Each structure stands twice: as C-alpha cells, then as structure tokens.
CSV table of C-alpha atoms and ligand atoms in Angstrom, one decimal:
chain,number,residue,atom,x,y,z
A,737,MET,CA,4.1,54.7,36.5
A,738,ARG,CA,1.1,52.4,36.5
A,739,PRO,CA,1.3,49.8,39.2
A,740,THR,CA,0.5,47.3,36.4
A,741,ARG,CA,3.7,46.6,34.6
A,742,ALA,CA,5.8,43.9,33.1
A,743,GLU,CA,9.3,43.5,34.6
A,744,ILE,CA,11.7,42.1,32.0
A,745,ASP,CA,14.8,40.4,33.4
A,746,LEU,CA,17.5,40.9,30.8
A,747,THR,CA,19.8,38.6,32.8
A,748,ALA,CA,17.4,35.8,32.2
A,749,ILE,CA,17.3,36.6,28.5
A,750,ALA,CA,21.1,36.6,28.4
A,751,ALA,CA,21.2,33.3,30.2
A,752,ASN,CA,18.8,31.7,27.8
A,753,VAL,CA,20.7,33.1,24.8
A,754,GLY,CA,23.9,31.7,26.4
A,755,LEU,CA,22.2,28.3,26.6
A,756,ALA,CA,21.1,28.5,22.9
A,757,CYS,CA,24.7,29.3,21.9
A,758,ARG,CA,26.1,26.4,23.9
A,759,LEU,CA,23.6,24.0,22.4
A,760,ALA,CA,24.2,25.3,18.9
A,761,GLY,CA,28.0,24.9,19.3
A,762,SER,CA,30.8,27.0,17.9
A,763,LYS,CA,30.1,26.3,14.2
A,764,THR,CA,26.4,27.3,14.3
A,765,GLY,CA,25.2,30.9,14.5
A,766,VAL,CA,22.3,31.9,16.7
A,767,MET,CA,19.6,34.2,15.4
A,768,ALA,CA,17.5,35.7,18.3
A,769,VAL,CA,13.9,35.8,17.1
A,770,VAL,CA,12.4,39.1,18.4
A,771,LYS,CA,9.3,39.3,16.3
A,772,ALA,CA,6.0,40.6,17.8
A,773,ASP,CA,8.1,43.0,19.9
A,774,ALA,CA,10.2,40.2,21.3
A,775,TYR,CA,7.1,38.1,22.2
A,776,GLY,CA,5.9,41.1,24.2
A,777,HIS,CA,9.2,41.7,26.0
A,778,GLY,CA,10.4,44.7,23.9
A,779,ALA,CA,12.4,44.2,20.8
A,780,VAL,CA,15.2,46.7,21.2
A,781,PRO,CA,16.3,45.9,24.7
A,782,VAL,CA,16.0,42.1,24.1
A,783,ALA,CA,17.9,42.3,20.8
A,784,ARG,CA,20.7,44.2,22.5
A,785,ALA,CA,20.9,41.8,25.4
A,786,ALA,CA,20.8,38.8,23.0
A,787,ILE,CA,23.6,40.2,20.9
A,788,ASP,CA,25.7,40.9,24.0
A,789,ALA,CA,25.1,37.3,25.1
A,790,GLY,CA,26.3,35.8,21.8
A,791,ALA,CA,23.5,36.0,19.2
A,792,THR,CA,24.9,37.1,15.9
A,793,TRP,CA,21.6,37.4,13.9
A,794,ILE,CA,18.2,38.9,14.7
A,795,GLY,CA,14.9,37.5,13.3
A,796,VAL,CA,11.7,39.5,12.8
A,797,ALA,CA,8.4,38.7,11.1
A,798,ILE,CA,7.9,41.8,9.0
A,799,PRO,CA,10.2,44.5,7.8
A,800,GLU,CA,8.5,47.2,9.9
A,801,GLU,CA,9.8,45.4,13.0
A,802,ALA,CA,13.4,45.9,11.9
A,803,VAL,CA,13.1,49.6,11.5
A,804,PRO,CA,13.3,50.5,15.3
A,805,LEU,CA,16.1,47.9,15.6
A,806,ARG,CA,18.2,49.7,12.9
A,807,ALA,CA,17.3,53.1,14.4
A,808,ALA,CA,18.6,51.8,17.8
A,809,GLY,CA,21.9,51.1,16.1
A,810,ILE,CA,21.7,47.4,15.7
A,811,THR,CA,23.9,46.6,12.8
A,812,CYS,CA,24.0,42.8,12.7
A,813,ARG,CA,22.2,40.9,10.0
A,814,ILE,CA,18.4,40.9,10.5
A,815,LEU,CA,16.3,38.3,8.7
A,816,VAL,CA,12.7,39.0,7.9
A,817,LEU,CA,11.2,35.6,8.5
A,818,GLY,CA,7.9,36.1,6.8
A,819,PRO,CA,7.1,36.7,3.1
A,820,ILE,CA,6.4,40.3,2.1
A,821,PRO,CA,4.1,42.0,-0.4
A,822,PRO,CA,6.0,43.6,-3.3
A,823,GLU,CA,5.4,47.1,-2.1
A,824,HIS,CA,7.5,46.4,1.1
A,825,ALA,CA,10.6,45.6,-0.9
A,826,ASP,CA,11.9,49.1,-0.6
A,827,LEU,CA,11.8,48.9,3.2
A,828,VAL,CA,13.8,45.7,3.1
A,829,ALA,CA,16.4,47.4,0.9
A,830,THR,CA,16.6,50.7,2.8
A,831,ASN,CA,17.2,48.9,6.0
A,832,ASP,CA,19.7,46.4,4.5
A,833,LEU,CA,17.7,43.4,5.7
A,834,ASP,CA,18.0,39.7,4.7
A,835,GLN,CA,14.6,38.6,3.4
A,836,CYS,CA,12.9,35.2,3.4
A,837,ILE,CA,11.3,34.6,0.0
A,838,CYS,CA,8.6,32.0,-0.8
A,839,ASP,CA,8.2,32.4,-4.5
A,840,LEU,CA,9.9,34.0,-7.6
A,841,PRO,CA,7.8,37.2,-7.8
A,842,GLN,CA,8.9,38.1,-4.3
A,843,ALA,CA,12.5,37.7,-5.4
A,844,GLU,CA,11.9,39.8,-8.5
A,845,SER,CA,10.4,42.6,-6.6
A,846,LEU,CA,13.3,42.6,-4.1
A,847,ASP,CA,15.7,42.6,-7.1
A,848,ARG,CA,14.0,45.7,-8.5
A,849,ALA,CA,14.1,47.5,-5.2
A,850,ALA,CA,17.7,46.6,-4.6
A,851,ARG,CA,18.8,47.8,-8.1
A,852,ALA,CA,16.9,51.1,-7.6
A,853,GLN,CA,18.9,51.7,-4.5
A,854,GLY,CA,22.2,50.4,-5.9
A,855,ARG,CA,22.4,47.5,-3.4
A,856,THR,CA,22.6,43.8,-3.4
A,857,LEU,CA,20.1,42.0,-1.1
A,858,ALA,CA,20.6,38.7,0.6
A,859,LEU,CA,17.6,36.3,0.1
A,860,HIS,CA,16.8,33.1,2.1
A,861,LEU,CA,14.6,30.7,0.1
A,862,LYS,CA,12.0,29.1,2.2
A,863,ILE,CA,11.3,25.5,1.4
A,864,ASP,CA,8.1,24.0,2.5
A,865,THR,CA,9.2,20.5,3.7
A,866,GLY,CA,6.0,19.8,5.6
A,867,MET,CA,4.7,22.9,7.5
A,868,GLY,CA,2.2,23.5,4.7
A,869,ARG,CA,2.2,27.3,5.3
A,870,VAL,CA,4.6,29.2,3.1
A,871,GLY,CA,7.5,28.3,0.9
A,872,VAL,CA,8.5,26.6,-2.3
A,873,ARG,CA,7.7,22.9,-2.6
A,874,PRO,CA,10.9,20.8,-2.8
A,875,ARG,CA,10.3,19.8,-6.5
A,876,GLU,CA,10.2,23.4,-7.5
A,877,VAL,CA,13.2,24.6,-5.6
A,878,ARG,CA,15.8,24.1,-8.3
A,879,ARG,CA,13.8,26.0,-11.0
A,880,VAL,CA,13.2,28.9,-8.6
A,881,ALA,CA,16.8,29.0,-7.3
A,882,GLU,CA,18.2,29.0,-10.9
A,883,LYS,CA,16.0,32.0,-11.7
A,884,ILE,CA,17.0,33.8,-8.5
A,885,CYS,CA,20.7,33.3,-9.3
A,886,ALA,CA,20.1,34.9,-12.7
A,887,LEU,CA,18.8,38.1,-11.1
A,888,GLY,CA,21.5,40.8,-10.8
A,889,SER,CA,20.8,42.6,-7.5
A,890,VAL,CA,20.0,39.8,-5.1
A,891,ARG,CA,22.0,36.8,-4.0
A,892,LEU,CA,20.8,33.5,-2.6
A,893,ALA,CA,22.3,33.7,0.9
A,894,GLY,CA,20.3,31.0,2.6
A,895,LEU,CA,18.0,28.0,2.4
A,896,MET,CA,15.5,27.7,5.2
A,897,THR,CA,12.7,25.5,6.4
A,898,HIS,CA,10.4,25.5,9.4
A,899,PHE,CA,9.3,22.6,11.6
A,900,ALA,CA,5.7,21.7,12.1
A,901,GLU,CA,6.1,19.8,15.4
A,902,ALA,CA,9.7,19.6,16.6
A,903,GLU,CA,8.3,19.8,20.1
A,904,ALA,CA,6.6,16.4,19.8
A,905,GLU,CA,7.8,13.8,22.2
A,906,GLU,CA,9.1,11.8,19.3
A,907,PRO,CA,10.0,14.5,16.7
A,908,ARG,CA,9.9,12.0,13.8
A,909,PHE,CA,8.2,14.4,11.5
A,910,ALA,CA,11.0,17.0,12.1
A,911,GLY,CA,13.4,14.2,11.0
A,912,GLU,CA,11.4,13.7,7.8
A,913,GLN,CA,11.4,17.4,7.1
A,914,LEU,CA,15.1,17.5,7.6
A,915,SER,CA,15.7,14.7,5.1
A,916,ARG,CA,13.6,16.5,2.5
A,917,PHE,CA,15.6,19.6,3.2
A,918,ALA,CA,18.9,17.8,2.9
A,919,GLU,CA,17.8,16.2,-0.4
A,920,VAL,CA,17.0,19.7,-1.9
A,921,THR,CA,20.3,21.0,-0.7
A,922,ARG,CA,22.1,18.0,-2.4
A,923,ASP,CA,20.2,18.6,-5.7
A,924,LEU,CA,21.1,22.2,-5.7
A,925,THR,CA,24.8,21.5,-5.1
A,926,ALA,CA,24.7,18.9,-7.9
A,927,ALA,CA,23.3,21.7,-10.1
A,928,GLY,CA,26.2,23.9,-9.2
A,929,ILE,CA,24.2,26.2,-6.8
A,930,VAL,CA,25.9,26.4,-3.5
A,931,VAL,CA,24.1,28.4,-0.9
A,932,PRO,CA,26.2,29.5,2.1
A,933,LEU,CA,23.6,29.1,4.9
A,934,ARG,CA,21.1,26.4,5.7
A,935,HIS,CA,18.8,26.8,8.7
A,936,ALA,CA,15.7,25.0,10.1
A,937,ALA,CA,15.7,25.0,13.9
A,938,ASN,CA,13.2,26.9,16.1
A,939,SER,CA,13.6,26.5,19.9
A,940,ALA,CA,12.1,23.0,19.8
A,941,GLY,CA,14.4,22.0,16.9
A,942,LEU,CA,17.4,23.4,18.8
A,943,LEU,CA,16.5,21.6,22.0
A,944,PHE,CA,15.2,18.3,20.7
A,945,VAL,CA,16.6,17.6,17.2
A,946,PRO,CA,20.4,17.9,17.4
A,947,GLU,CA,20.8,17.2,13.7
A,948,ALA,CA,18.8,20.4,13.0
A,949,ARG,CA,21.6,22.6,14.2
A,950,LEU,CA,22.8,23.4,10.7
A,951,ASP,CA,24.6,26.7,10.0
A,952,LEU,CA,22.2,28.8,11.9
A,953,VAL,CA,19.4,28.2,14.5
A,954,ARG,CA,16.4,30.5,15.1
A,955,PRO,CA,15.2,30.2,18.7
A,956,GLY,CA,12.4,32.4,19.9
A,957,ILE,CA,10.3,31.2,22.8
A,958,MET,CA,13.1,29.6,24.7
A,959,LEU,CA,15.0,32.9,24.9
A,960,TYR,CA,12.0,34.2,26.9
A,961,GLY,CA,12.3,31.3,29.3
A,962,CYS,CA,9.3,29.3,28.2
A,963,HIS,CA,9.5,25.7,27.1
A,964,PRO,CA,8.3,24.7,23.6
A,965,ARG,CA,6.6,21.7,25.2
A,966,GLY,CA,4.6,23.9,27.6
A,967,LEU,CA,3.4,22.1,30.8
A,968,GLN,CA,4.1,18.8,29.1
A,969,ARG,CA,7.9,19.3,29.5
A,970,GLY,CA,10.0,17.2,31.7
A,971,PRO,CA,12.0,18.8,34.5
A,972,GLU,CA,13.6,21.8,32.9
A,973,PRO,CA,15.8,23.8,35.3
A,974,LEU,CA,17.8,25.6,32.6
A,975,LEU,CA,15.4,28.0,31.0
A,976,ARG,CA,14.8,31.2,33.0
A,977,PRO,CA,11.4,33.0,32.6
A,978,ALA,CA,12.2,36.6,31.7
A,979,LEU,CA,8.9,38.3,32.3
A,980,ARG,CA,6.9,39.1,35.4
A,981,LEU,CA,3.5,40.7,35.1
A,982,ARG,CA,2.5,42.4,38.3
A,983,THR,CA,0.1,45.0,39.6
A,984,ALA,CA,-1.1,46.3,43.0
A,985,ILE,CA,-4.4,46.1,44.7
A,986,SER,CA,-6.4,49.2,44.1
A,987,GLN,CA,-9.4,48.5,46.4
A,988,ILE,CA,-10.5,46.0,49.0
A,989,LYS,CA,-14.1,45.4,49.9
A,990,ASP,CA,-16.3,42.9,51.8
A,991,VAL,CA,-18.9,41.2,49.7
A,992,ALA,CA,-21.8,39.6,51.6
A,993,ARG,CA,-23.1,36.1,50.9
A,994,GLY,CA,-25.5,36.3,48.0
A,995,ASP,CA,-23.9,39.4,46.4
A,996,SER,CA,-22.4,39.2,43.0
A,997,VAL,CA,-19.2,40.4,41.5
A,998,SER,CA,-18.6,41.9,38.0
A,999,TYR,CA,-20.4,41.9,34.7
A,1000,GLY,CA,-23.0,39.2,34.1
A,1001,ARG,CA,-23.1,38.3,37.8
A,1002,THR,CA,-21.3,35.0,37.0
A,1003,PHE,CA,-19.9,35.0,40.6
A,1004,VAL,CA,-22.4,35.0,43.4
A,1005,ALA,CA,-20.8,34.8,46.9
A,1006,SER,CA,-21.7,31.6,48.7
A,1007,ARG,CA,-20.3,33.1,51.9
A,1008,ASP,CA,-18.9,36.5,52.9
A,1009,VAL,CA,-15.9,37.2,50.8
A,1010,ARG,CA,-13.1,39.8,50.9
A,1011,VAL,CA,-12.6,41.0,47.4
A,1012,ALA,CA,-9.5,42.8,46.1
A,1013,THR,CA,-9.8,44.7,42.8
A,1014,LEU,CA,-6.7,44.8,40.6
A,1015,PRO,CA,-6.2,47.5,38.0
A,1016,VAL,CA,-5.5,45.1,35.2
A,1017,GLY,CA,-7.8,43.7,32.6
A,1018,TYR,CA,-8.0,42.0,29.3
A,1019,ALA,CA,-6.8,45.2,27.6
A,1020,ASP,CA,-3.5,44.5,29.5
A,1021,GLY,CA,-3.3,40.8,28.6
A,1022,CYS,CA,-5.2,39.3,31.6
A,1023,GLY,CA,-7.4,37.2,29.3
A,1024,ARG,CA,-11.2,37.2,29.8
A,1025,LEU,CA,-11.1,33.4,29.7
A,1026,LEU,CA,-9.5,33.6,33.2
A,1027,SER,CA,-12.8,34.8,34.5
A,1028,ASN,CA,-13.7,32.5,37.5
A,1029,ARG,CA,-10.8,30.2,36.8
A,1030,GLY,CA,-7.4,32.0,36.8
A,1031,GLN,CA,-5.3,32.7,39.9
A,1032,VAL,CA,-2.9,35.4,40.9
A,1033,LEU,CA,-0.3,35.6,43.7
A,1034,VAL,CA,-0.9,37.9,46.7
A,1035,ARG,CA,1.5,37.8,49.6
A,1036,GLY,CA,3.0,34.6,48.2
A,1037,HIS,CA,-0.4,32.8,48.1
A,1038,ARG,CA,-2.5,31.8,45.1
A,1039,VAL,CA,-5.9,33.5,45.2
A,1040,PRO,CA,-8.7,32.9,42.7
A,1041,ILE,CA,-10.0,35.4,40.1
A,1042,ILE,CA,-13.7,35.8,40.8
A,1043,GLY,CA,-16.3,37.1,38.3
A,1044,ARG,CA,-15.6,38.3,34.8
A,1045,VAL,CA,-12.3,39.8,34.0
A,1046,CYS,CA,-13.1,43.4,32.7
A,1047,MET,CA,-11.2,45.5,30.2
A,1048,ASP,CA,-9.3,47.3,32.9
A,1049,MET,CA,-10.0,45.5,36.2
A,1050,THR,CA,-10.0,42.1,37.7
A,1051,MET,CA,-11.3,40.9,41.1
A,1052,VAL,CA,-9.8,38.3,43.3
A,1053,ASP,CA,-10.9,36.6,46.5
A,1054,VAL,CA,-8.4,37.4,49.3
A,1055,SER,CA,-10.6,36.1,52.1
A,1056,GLY,CA,-8.4,34.4,54.7
A,1057,LEU,CA,-5.2,36.4,53.9
A,1058,PRO,CA,-4.4,38.5,56.9
A,1059,ASN,CA,-3.5,42.2,56.8
A,1060,ILE,CA,-4.2,42.7,53.1
A,1061,ARG,CA,-3.8,46.3,52.1
A,1062,VAL,CA,-4.5,48.5,49.1
A,1063,GLY,CA,-1.1,48.7,47.3
A,1064,ASP,CA,-0.1,45.1,48.0
A,1065,GLU,CA,1.5,43.5,45.0
A,1066,ALA,CA,-0.4,41.0,42.9
A,1067,VAL,CA,1.5,38.8,40.4
A,1068,LEU,CA,-0.3,37.5,37.3
A,1069,ILE,CA,2.8,35.8,35.7
A,1070,GLY,CA,6.0,35.1,37.5
A,1071,ARG,CA,7.3,34.6,41.0
A,1072,GLN,CA,6.3,36.1,44.3
A,1073,GLY,CA,8.3,34.7,47.2
A,1074,GLU,CA,8.4,30.9,46.8
A,1075,ALA,CA,5.2,30.8,44.7
A,1076,GLU,CA,5.2,31.0,40.9
A,1077,ILE,CA,2.6,31.2,38.1
A,1078,THR,CA,4.1,30.4,34.8
A,1079,ALA,CA,3.0,31.7,31.4
A,1080,ASP,CA,2.4,28.1,30.5
A,1081,GLU,CA,0.0,27.7,33.4
A,1082,VAL,CA,-1.9,30.8,32.4
A,1083,ALA,CA,-2.0,29.5,28.8
A,1084,GLU,CA,-3.3,26.1,29.8
A,1085,ALA,CA,-6.1,27.7,31.7
A,1086,GLN,CA,-7.2,29.5,28.5
A,1087,GLY,CA,-6.6,26.7,26.1
A,1088,THR,CA,-3.6,28.3,24.4
A,1089,ILE,CA,0.2,28.5,24.5
A,1090,SER,CA,2.7,30.6,26.3
A,1091,TYR,CA,3.5,32.4,23.0
A,1092,GLU,CA,0.0,34.0,22.8
A,1093,ILE,CA,0.0,34.9,26.5
A,1094,LEU,CA,3.2,36.8,26.2
A,1095,CYS,CA,2.3,38.5,22.9
A,1096,ARG,CA,-1.0,39.6,24.3
A,1097,ILE,CA,0.4,41.8,27.1
A,1098,GLY,CA,-1.0,45.1,25.8
A,1099,PRO,CA,1.0,48.1,24.7
A,1100,ARG,CA,-0.3,50.2,27.6
A,1101,VAL,CA,1.6,48.0,30.1
A,1102,PRO,CA,4.9,49.6,30.7
A,1103,ARG,CA,7.9,47.3,30.3
A,1104,VAL,CA,10.5,47.8,33.0
A,1105,TYR,CA,14.0,46.4,32.4
A,1106,LEU,CA,16.2,44.8,35.0
A,1107,PRO,CA,19.7,45.1,33.6
A,1108,ALA,CA,21.7,42.1,32.4
A,1109,VAL,CA,24.2,40.9,34.9
A,1110,SER,CA,26.8,38.4,33.7
A,1111,PRO,CA,26.7,35.2,35.8
A,1112,PRO,CA,29.9,34.1,37.5
A,1113,THR,CA,31.5,31.4,35.3
A,1114,SER,CA,31.0,28.7,37.9
A,1115,ALA,CA,27.2,29.3,37.8
A,1116,THR,CA,27.0,28.5,34.1
A,1117,PRO,CA,25.5,25.0,33.7
A,1118,GLU,CA,27.6,22.5,31.8
A,1119,LEU,CA,26.0,21.0,28.7
A,1120,SER,CA,26.8,18.0,26.7
A,1121,GLY,CA,25.1,19.4,23.5
A,1122,GLU,CA,22.3,16.9,24.0
A,1123,GLU,CA,18.8,17.6,25.1
A,1124,PRO,CA,18.9,19.5,28.4
B,703,PLP,C1,10.4,31.0,10.6
B,703,PLP,C2,10.5,31.0,12.1
B,703,PLP,N1,11.7,30.6,12.7
B,703,PLP,C3,11.8,30.6,14.1
B,703,PLP,C4,10.7,30.9,14.9
B,703,PLP,C5,10.9,30.8,16.4
B,703,PLP,O1,10.1,29.8,16.9
B,703,PLP,P1,10.1,29.4,18.5
B,703,PLP,O2,9.5,30.6,19.2
B,703,PLP,O3,9.2,28.3,18.5
B,703,PLP,O4,11.5,29.1,18.9
B,703,PLP,C6,9.5,31.2,14.3
B,703,PLP,C7,8.4,31.5,15.2
B,703,PLP,O5,7.3,31.2,14.9
B,703,PLP,C8,9.4,31.3,12.9
B,703,PLP,O6,8.2,31.6,12.3
C-alpha cells in the first residue's frame, strides 16, 4: 500500500453520530449526510458506522451516490438532497430513494418513473426560505404541494429547507428562515395538506439553533469531527476528527545556501537546509496553495512546506530535527504525538473551509479504516441538549 493514505477512525464517526443523536433528542431522527463519498471518508463504511451508532436516515447529493450504498446492503431510507434532471428519475425509483424536489416538473418526472416501475416514491419538497439556491418560494408552496398530492405514484413525505448561515455567531437569519418555514407548514395544514416530516438543520443548525431540531436533522461536517464554525469556534472538546492524512518521507537531501527547491524556484535557501521529500501532492489533496506556507508534522514537530507543492510530491524543511530517516511518518492532517494539524487549519491557510479540504483528498489515496469501538458508558459526555 502507498505510504500516503488516509486513516479513518470509525470510532470517532460513531462518537460524533452519538453526539448528534443526543442533541437531536429521542423524537428527532438523525440523517447522516454522506454525500461526496462521505466528505472524502468513504460513503459505505461511514454510512454503516453511522447507522450502527444511531442514525436512521442517510443523505446523499445525487442518486448515483446511493447506488453503492444499496449494493452494500444499506436498507434504511436514503434521501437525495439535491434536485435531479428528469432522466435520473428511474435511478431514484430503482433504488427506492426519497427524493428532494424543487419544482413541479421534477415531481412529475418522478411520478412517471414510479408508475412505470409499479412503485410509490417519497418526495421531500424543498422550500427556499432564504438560501437562494434551489427550492420553491414560500408563496408558491401551496400550489405546488396541491399538484403533487394529485399525482398518483408519489407522496409528499417531507418538507425541507436549508440554512444559509446557521453557523453565524448570532444565527438570527436561521431564525427568520425557520419562521418562514413554520408559516408555510401552517398554511399547508390549514389547506388540509399534512406532511409527515419537516427538516431543516445541517450541523450548524443542530448545534446552534435548538428550535431547528424538527422531525429530522441532517448533519454532515460534524460527523467527521470538524466544527461548522471552523477556527472561529469556541472550545469544542466534543467533536472528534475522524481523518488522518499521513505519508512517509521518500528522500532526504541537503540543499546548500543559494540553491532552489521545486518548480518556479519560489524557494531559494538562505542557509543550508535539510530537505525531506514527501510522496504526496496536489493530486492527493495537498493543495498547491500550501506552497511555501503549509506545515506538516514530522516526529511530533511542525515543519514548513518549502517550494511549490507538485502534483505528486511535496518538500519540507526538516533542518534541526535529529535522526530523520527515509520512511519516517509525515502527517498532513491529524495528530502525531502531542501535535495536531486540523483540517480547519489547512483550510484557513488556503482561504477555504474544512469541507473542501476533506472532499479534495484524491481517489488514489487509499482509505484505511480503524474499526468502531463502543466507548464505555462512563466516557460518554453528558449533554443538556443545549449548545455544546
Ligand atoms: C441539504 C443539505 N442538508 C444537510 C447538509 C449537511 O451540511 P453540514 O455538512 O454543514 O452539516 C448539506 C450539505 O451541504 C445539504 O446540502
């Protein structure tokens, strides 16, 4: 196996799902969002671990992402969170998926696909309460809902919305979105349309907006141990990062003062430098924006990335670290001894968010799974149901 690999700690996933379940409370279901191959962690093992830890639904972005989950024997309800083009309706029906819909034509194409297969499909009508991305505007919901209810092979199983900034320090806009959502629900009920499930909360909604824990919550990033507020979070001992990206030094060389390292010669040594080359590059998810600014852990110390990150290789300055050898471990994300580099920190250095850092870890990086181990009951943190 390549020395460059991502180690995924399924015990951490299970602990984070457990936290989501405790925050949600016994009346609210937890949908583990595993889109984009579980934010780079691997959808099938993560979905299994999440279900074992108490999640009762799975969320994906597109129907294709549900196919390997069904093939792996995952039978719980799976919601496709994004809208689909009409030609994907068959895939939704064949795999018995719940589907988010954002307009009437989508519902009609699903109705046709369901009828052709002799099934009834469950639809979740997405209401755009302020995200401004997809969904039906509140004033049109009643008309669309009535038409959906008149279709024969689909049923309106859910009403959903999505927060634009529930991670804000004062999530006031999330409150406004929730009020609009509640108003739509009331209008529909008054019109005799009762929809069994309402859901709105992503991780930030679940963590910071207790009134958003409706019938179902849809956490993603927190299940992977990253905080929706990134580095701006307060002390947050409860989320456990699940991914460690590591490699091993493939070559060590001494570079003399005045010599340069890597493409473009952006690093010129101002003194003699001991350089370690790592077999990891931007094709693996070590972003090129980390050139001359990122750090990695070697022997429990932070060392700087020097020169440009290449597609398959990255150089670090290990001067001053004694007894460095080829084969020594280098950690790009995660812990090594007492030291830690978080996905948030790597994100901040590149002007992005942990989500993108995790999703960008390339397909050629093997994922290695550390099995889920149940914690002793006494180790489970107590929660009041308020913000942790
Ligand atoms: C509709 C929907 N619900 C839930 C989530 C999960 O969000 P997060 O990863 O912020 O918890 C997403 C992710 O973007 C989403 O698009």
